[in-house]
mmCIF file of C-alpha atoms in Angstrom:
data_model
loop_
_atom_site.group_PDB
_atom_site.id
_atom_site.type_symbol
_atom_site.label_atom_id
_atom_site.label_comp_id
_atom_site.label_asym_id
_atom_site.label_seq_id
_atom_site.Cartn_x
_atom_site.Cartn_y
_atom_site.Cartn_z
ATOM 1 C CA MET A 125 25.632 3.233 18.588
ATOM 2 C CA SER A 126 29.165 2.483 17.399
ATOM 3 C CA GLU A 127 30.417 -1.034 17.248
ATOM 4 C CA ASN A 128 33.631 -0.253 19.312
ATOM 5 C CA PRO A 129 32.820 0.866 22.925
ATOM 6 C CA PRO A 130 34.796 3.870 24.307
ATOM 7 C CA THR A 131 38.011 3.123 26.177
ATOM 8 C CA PRO A 132 37.711 3.865 29.946
ATOM 9 C CA THR A 133 39.960 6.661 31.268
ATOM 10 C CA PRO A 134 42.426 5.480 33.971
ATOM 11 C CA LEU A 135 42.129 7.081 37.399
ATOM 12 C CA SER A 136 44.781 9.594 38.392
ATOM 13 C CA ASP A 137 47.034 8.960 41.380
ATOM 14 C CA ASN A 138 46.461 12.531 42.724
ATOM 15 C CA PRO A 139 42.777 13.144 43.495
ATOM 16 C CA PRO A 140 41.417 16.701 43.013
ATOM 17 C CA PRO A 141 41.423 19.014 46.058
ATOM 18 C CA LEU A 142 38.244 19.356 48.023
ATOM 19 C CA THR A 143 36.435 22.693 47.904
ATOM 20 C CA PRO A 144 35.707 24.132 51.371
ATOM 21 C CA LEU A 145 32.094 24.778 52.256
ATOM 22 C CA SER A 146 30.953 28.367 52.137
ATOM 23 C CA ASP A 147 29.478 30.063 55.193
ATOM 24 C CA ASN A 148 26.607 31.507 53.179
ATOM 25 C CA PRO A 149 24.582 28.726 51.614
ATOM 26 C CA PRO A 150 22.887 29.438 48.263
ATOM 27 C CA SER A 151 19.395 30.811 48.392
ATOM 28 C CA LEU A 152 16.528 28.477 47.447
ATOM 29 C CA THR A 153 14.360 29.495 44.522
ATOM 30 C CA PRO A 154 10.649 29.110 45.257
ATOM 31 C CA MET A 155 8.887 26.590 43.022
ATOM 32 C CA SER A 156 6.277 27.873 40.629
ATOM 33 C CA GLU A 157 2.727 26.595 40.623
ATOM 34 C CA ASN A 158 3.159 25.130 37.168
ATOM 35 C CA PRO A 159 6.178 22.860 37.239
ATOM 36 C CA PRO A 160 8.135 22.591 33.995
ATOM 37 C CA PRO A 161 7.277 19.635 31.826
ATOM 38 C CA PRO A 162 9.481 16.648 32.281
ATOM 39 C CA SER A 163 12.073 16.415 29.649
ATOM 40 C CA SER A 164 12.112 13.387 27.457
ATOM 41 C CA PRO A 165 15.004 11.052 27.978
ATOM 42 C CA PRO A 166 17.989 11.943 25.879
ATOM 43 C CA CYS A 167 18.546 9.798 22.887
ATOM 44 C CA PRO A 168 22.029 8.701 22.016
ATOM 45 C CA SER A 169 23.621 10.141 18.926
ATOM 46 C CA SER A 170 23.021 7.192 16.700
ATOM 47 C CA PRO A 171 21.053 6.267 13.539
ATOM 48 C CA THR A 172 18.065 5.549 15.792
ATOM 49 C CA LEU A 173 17.495 9.269 16.507
ATOM 50 C CA SER A 174 14.428 9.364 14.304
ATOM 51 C CA THR A 175 13.059 6.334 16.153
ATOM 52 C CA CYS A 176 13.478 8.108 19.492
ATOM 53 C CA SER A 177 11.730 11.233 18.222
ATOM 54 C CA TRP A 178 8.876 9.101 16.853
ATOM 55 C CA THR A 179 8.640 7.272 20.222
ATOM 56 C CA SER A 180 8.615 10.539 22.130
ATOM 57 C CA SER A 181 5.862 11.862 19.860
ATOM 58 C CA LEU A 182 3.694 8.915 20.901
ATOM 59 C CA LEU A 183 3.906 9.849 24.595
ATOM 60 C CA LEU A 184 0.710 11.267 26.115
ATOM 61 C CA PRO A 185 0.835 15.011 26.703
ATOM 62 C CA THR A 186 1.206 16.188 30.254
ATOM 63 C CA PRO A 187 -1.393 18.408 31.963
ATOM 64 C CA TYR A 188 0.963 21.318 31.377
ATOM 65 C CA ASP A 189 0.976 20.645 27.651
ATOM 66 C CA ILE A 190 -2.810 20.321 27.575
ATOM 67 C CA SER A 191 -3.310 23.557 29.423
ATOM 68 C CA THR A 192 -0.929 25.384 27.091
ATOM 69 C CA MET A 193 -2.643 24.231 23.774
ATOM 70 C CA PRO A 194 -5.192 26.908 22.759
ATOM 71 C CA SER A 195 -5.907 25.274 19.347
ATOM 72 C CA ASP A 196 -7.184 21.944 20.728
ATOM 73 C CA HIS A 197 -10.801 22.838 19.989
ATOM 74 C CA ASN A 198 -9.958 23.753 16.412
ATOM 75 C CA GLY A 199 -7.977 20.539 16.000
ATOM 76 C CA LEU A 200 -10.860 18.480 17.387
ATOM 77 C CA ALA A 201 -13.291 20.191 15.023
ATOM 78 C CA THR A 202 -10.938 19.547 12.114
ATOM 79 C CA LEU A 203 -10.632 15.922 13.175
ATOM 80 C CA LEU A 204 -14.413 15.588 13.329
ATOM 81 C CA GLU A 205 -14.725 17.193 9.900
ATOM 82 C CA ARG A 206 -12.163 14.793 8.487
ATOM 83 C CA LYS A 207 -13.955 11.892 10.123
ATOM 84 C CA SER A 208 -17.265 13.041 8.631
ATOM 85 C CA ALA A 209 -15.651 13.503 5.216
ATOM 86 C CA LEU A 210 -14.121 10.036 5.472
ATOM 87 C CA PHE A 211 -17.499 8.578 6.435
ATOM 88 C CA ASN A 212 -19.142 10.320 3.475
ATOM 89 C CA ALA A 213 -16.417 9.061 1.163
ATOM 90 C CA LEU A 214 -16.897 5.521 2.456
ATOM 91 C CA GLN A 215 -20.656 5.871 1.970
ATOM 92 C CA GLU A 216 -20.137 7.105 -1.601
ATOM 93 C CA LEU A 217 -17.747 4.224 -2.214
ATOM 94 C CA ALA A 218 -20.356 1.763 -0.929
ATOM 95 C CA ASP A 219 -22.968 3.364 -3.206
ATOM 96 C CA GLU A 220 -20.598 3.120 -6.158
ATOM 97 C CA LYS A 221 -19.948 -0.534 -5.361
ATOM 98 C CA ALA A 222 -23.702 -1.171 -5.212
ATOM 99 C CA LYS A 223 -24.184 0.584 -8.569
ATOM 100 C CA ILE A 224 -21.343 -1.426 -10.100
ATOM 101 C CA ALA A 225 -22.846 -4.652 -8.750
ATOM 102 C CA GLU A 226 -26.253 -3.685 -10.178
ATOM 103 C CA GLU A 227 -24.743 -2.832 -13.561
ATOM 104 C CA ARG A 228 -22.814 -6.098 -13.507
ATOM 105 C CA SER A 229 -26.044 -7.970 -12.790
ATOM 106 C CA LYS A 230 -27.779 -6.171 -15.674
ATOM 107 C CA LEU A 231 -24.836 -6.968 -17.927
ATOM 108 C CA THR A 232 -25.055 -10.633 -16.952
ATOM 109 C CA GLU A 233 -28.782 -10.655 -17.740
ATOM 110 C CA GLU A 234 -28.140 -8.970 -21.095
ATOM 111 C CA LYS A 235 -25.463 -11.551 -21.891
ATOM 112 C CA ALA A 236 -27.878 -14.361 -21.066
ATOM 113 C CA GLN A 237 -30.574 -12.734 -23.227
ATOM 114 C CA LEU A 238 -28.107 -12.294 -26.086
ATOM 115 C CA ALA A 239 -27.098 -15.946 -25.762
ATOM 116 C CA GLN A 240 -30.765 -16.990 -25.979
ATOM 117 C CA GLU A 241 -31.353 -14.745 -28.992
ATOM 118 C CA LYS A 242 -28.238 -16.142 -30.658
ATOM 119 C CA GLU A 243 -29.415 -19.690 -30.029
ATOM 120 C CA ALA A 244 -32.863 -18.859 -31.455
ATOM 121 C CA TYR A 245 -31.258 -17.204 -34.494
ATOM 122 C CA GLU A 246 -29.072 -20.244 -35.105
ATOM 123 C CA GLU A 247 -32.151 -22.474 -34.838
ATOM 124 C CA VAL A 248 -33.965 -20.291 -37.389
ATOM 125 C CA GLN A 249 -30.936 -20.493 -39.661
ATOM 126 C CA LYS A 250 -30.973 -24.289 -39.412
ATOM 127 C CA ILE A 251 -34.695 -24.395 -40.241
ATOM 128 C CA ASP A 252 -34.117 -22.029 -43.170
ATOM 129 C CA LYS A 253 -31.316 -24.225 -44.486
ATOM 130 C CA ARG A 254 -33.508 -27.325 -44.251
ATOM 131 C CA HIS A 255 -36.332 -25.472 -46.021
ATOM 132 C CA ARG A 256 -33.978 -24.351 -48.792
ATOM 133 C CA ARG A 257 -32.689 -27.881 -49.239
ATOM 134 C CA SER A 258 -36.232 -29.259 -49.453
ATOM 135 C CA VAL A 259 -37.182 -26.553 -51.983
ATOM 136 C CA GLN A 260 -34.091 -27.299 -54.061
ATOM 137 C CA ALA A 261 -34.876 -31.024 -53.968
ATOM 138 C CA PHE A 262 -38.488 -30.326 -55.010
ATOM 139 C CA GLU A 263 -37.320 -28.100 -57.872
ATOM 140 C CA ALA A 264 -34.843 -30.768 -58.999
ATOM 141 C CA ARG A 265 -37.614 -33.367 -58.927
ATOM 142 C CA LEU A 266 -39.890 -31.090 -60.980
ATOM 143 C CA VAL A 267 -37.117 -30.553 -63.514
ATOM 144 C CA GLY A 268 -36.566 -34.323 -63.721
ATOM 145 C CA GLU A 269 -40.265 -34.950 -64.232
ATOM 146 C CA GLU A 270 -40.385 -32.289 -66.939
ATOM 147 C CA ILE A 271 -37.411 -33.891 -68.681
ATOM 148 C CA ASP A 272 -39.103 -37.309 -68.492
ATOM 149 C CA MET A 273 -42.329 -35.914 -69.948
ATOM 150 C CA LYS A 274 -40.440 -34.302 -72.829
ATOM 151 C CA ALA A 275 -38.606 -37.570 -73.477
ATOM 152 C CA LYS A 276 -41.895 -39.500 -73.502
ATOM 153 C CA LYS A 277 -43.396 -36.982 -75.920
ATOM 154 C CA ARG A 278 -40.396 -37.320 -78.197
ATOM 155 C CA SER A 279 -40.583 -41.129 -78.086
ATOM 156 C CA SER A 280 -44.301 -41.082 -78.955
ATOM 157 C CA ALA A 281 -43.938 -38.409 -81.643
ATOM 158 C CA PRO A 282 -43.345 -40.828 -84.674
ATOM 159 C CA SER A 283 -46.654 -42.601 -84.098
ATOM 160 C CA ARG A 284 -48.541 -39.360 -83.946
ATOM 161 C CA LYS A 285 -46.854 -37.447 -86.720
ATOM 162 C CA TYR A 286 -49.445 -38.719 -89.243
ATOM 163 C CA GLU A 287 -52.357 -37.549 -87.137
ATOM 164 C CA THR A 288 -52.993 -34.440 -89.225
ATOM 165 C CA PRO A 289 -56.273 -33.023 -90.620
ATOM 166 C CA GLU A 290 -55.321 -34.047 -94.179
ATOM 167 C CA VAL A 291 -54.770 -37.644 -93.139
ATOM 168 C CA TRP A 292 -58.069 -37.668 -91.298
ATOM 169 C CA GLU A 293 -59.807 -36.325 -94.446
ATOM 170 C CA LEU A 294 -58.258 -39.082 -96.570
ATOM 171 C CA VAL A 295 -59.288 -41.704 -94.054
ATOM 172 C CA ALA A 296 -62.832 -40.343 -94.006
ATOM 173 C CA GLY A 297 -62.965 -40.330 -97.818
ATOM 174 C CA GLY A 298 -61.744 -43.901 -98.000
ATOM 175 C CA MET A 299 -64.295 -45.010 -95.460
ATOM 176 C CA ALA A 300 -67.036 -43.244 -97.449
ATOM 177 C CA VAL A 301 -65.935 -44.915 -100.670
ATOM 178 C CA ALA A 302 -65.811 -48.278 -98.970
ATOM 179 C CA THR A 303 -69.264 -47.737 -97.536
ATOM 180 C CA VAL A 304 -70.666 -46.686 -100.919
ATOM 181 C CA ALA A 305 -68.983 -49.579 -102.664
ATOM 182 C CA THR A 306 -70.329 -51.985 -100.112
ATOM 183 C CA CYS A 307 -73.820 -50.681 -100.719
ATOM 184 C CA ILE A 308 -73.598 -50.369 -104.551
ATOM 185 C CA ILE A 309 -71.978 -53.717 -105.382
ATOM 186 C CA PRO A 310 -74.824 -55.864 -104.018
ATOM 187 C CA VAL A 311 -77.387 -53.665 -105.733
ATOM 188 C CA GLY A 312 -75.535 -53.855 -109.044
ATOM 189 C CA PHE A 313 -75.134 -57.576 -108.643
ATOM 190 C CA MET A 314 -78.855 -57.931 -108.076
ATOM 191 C CA VAL A 315 -79.700 -55.718 -111.052
ATOM 192 C CA GLY A 316 -77.327 -57.607 -113.285
ATOM 193 C CA THR A 317 -78.761 -60.915 -112.162
ATOM 194 C CA MET A 318 -82.302 -59.722 -112.873
ATOM 195 C CA ILE A 319 -81.296 -58.481 -116.336
ATOM 196 C CA ARG A 320 -79.661 -61.779 -117.047
ATOM 197 C CA LEU A 321 -82.701 -63.695 -115.948
ATOM 198 C CA GLN A 322 -84.939 -61.516 -118.125
ATOM 199 C CA PHE A 323 -82.649 -62.074 -121.090
ATOM 200 C CA VAL A 324 -82.750 -65.816 -120.598
ATOM 201 C CA ALA A 325 -86.521 -65.713 -120.197
ATOM 202 C CA CYS A 326 -86.984 -63.603 -123.319
ATOM 203 C CA ARG A 327 -84.730 -65.929 -125.300
ATOM 204 C CA GLY A 328 -86.683 -68.992 -124.172
ATOM 205 C CA ALA A 329 -89.980 -67.296 -125.026
ATOM 206 C CA SER A 330 -88.760 -66.349 -128.479
ATOM 207 C CA VAL A 331 -87.551 -69.886 -129.166
ATOM 208 C CA TRP A 332 -90.936 -71.308 -128.089
ATOM 209 C CA VAL A 333 -92.805 -68.851 -130.300
ATOM 210 C CA LEU A 334 -90.660 -69.689 -133.300
ATOM 211 C CA GLY A 335 -91.119 -73.407 -132.667
ATOM 212 C CA LEU A 336 -94.827 -72.919 -132.421
ATOM 213 C CA PHE A 337 -95.019 -71.432 -135.903
ATOM 214 C CA GLY A 338 -92.572 -73.952 -137.345
ATOM 215 C CA LEU A 339 -89.910 -71.531 -138.041
#
């Protein structure tokens, strides 16, 4: 509707002449058994024309309209088919949602299992690191002990450098000579003493014999 209402037309001072009644009245047309459908109320020429047509489309059909629609059965069948197709689509959508939920649950379980495996792997790595450190410490201790043993051998080497077979032979020879000398000296001393005693005895006997004869 326009914003400015139409201006009313002023009444004329001379009214129109009256038409005389005819002697023959108009004939009446008999009504048909099927009355014409009631016309929808006219819509004003305004931007709301589409709204009026949409409102008129929502009106229930009259019995005349229903009786004059031969394709109602086909439309109802099509509607039922669409409804069945929609129901099937909704059922498929529900199945897809259930599958997605199941896959999501499996994925969650796999993530939890992977987390456990990762934790176990990290624990094994920690144990391996500790084992490597202990092995390295043991190897370092063995190397230190080996170095200490070599140092001790080097420090004791001067006292043992004379412990050779030749030295042992010389020592054995000296001990043999000392043993022989220890055994021979007393025997020689005894023999010498006996010889000396015999000499003294022989000298005394000779002097007595010579004195006996007056020599």
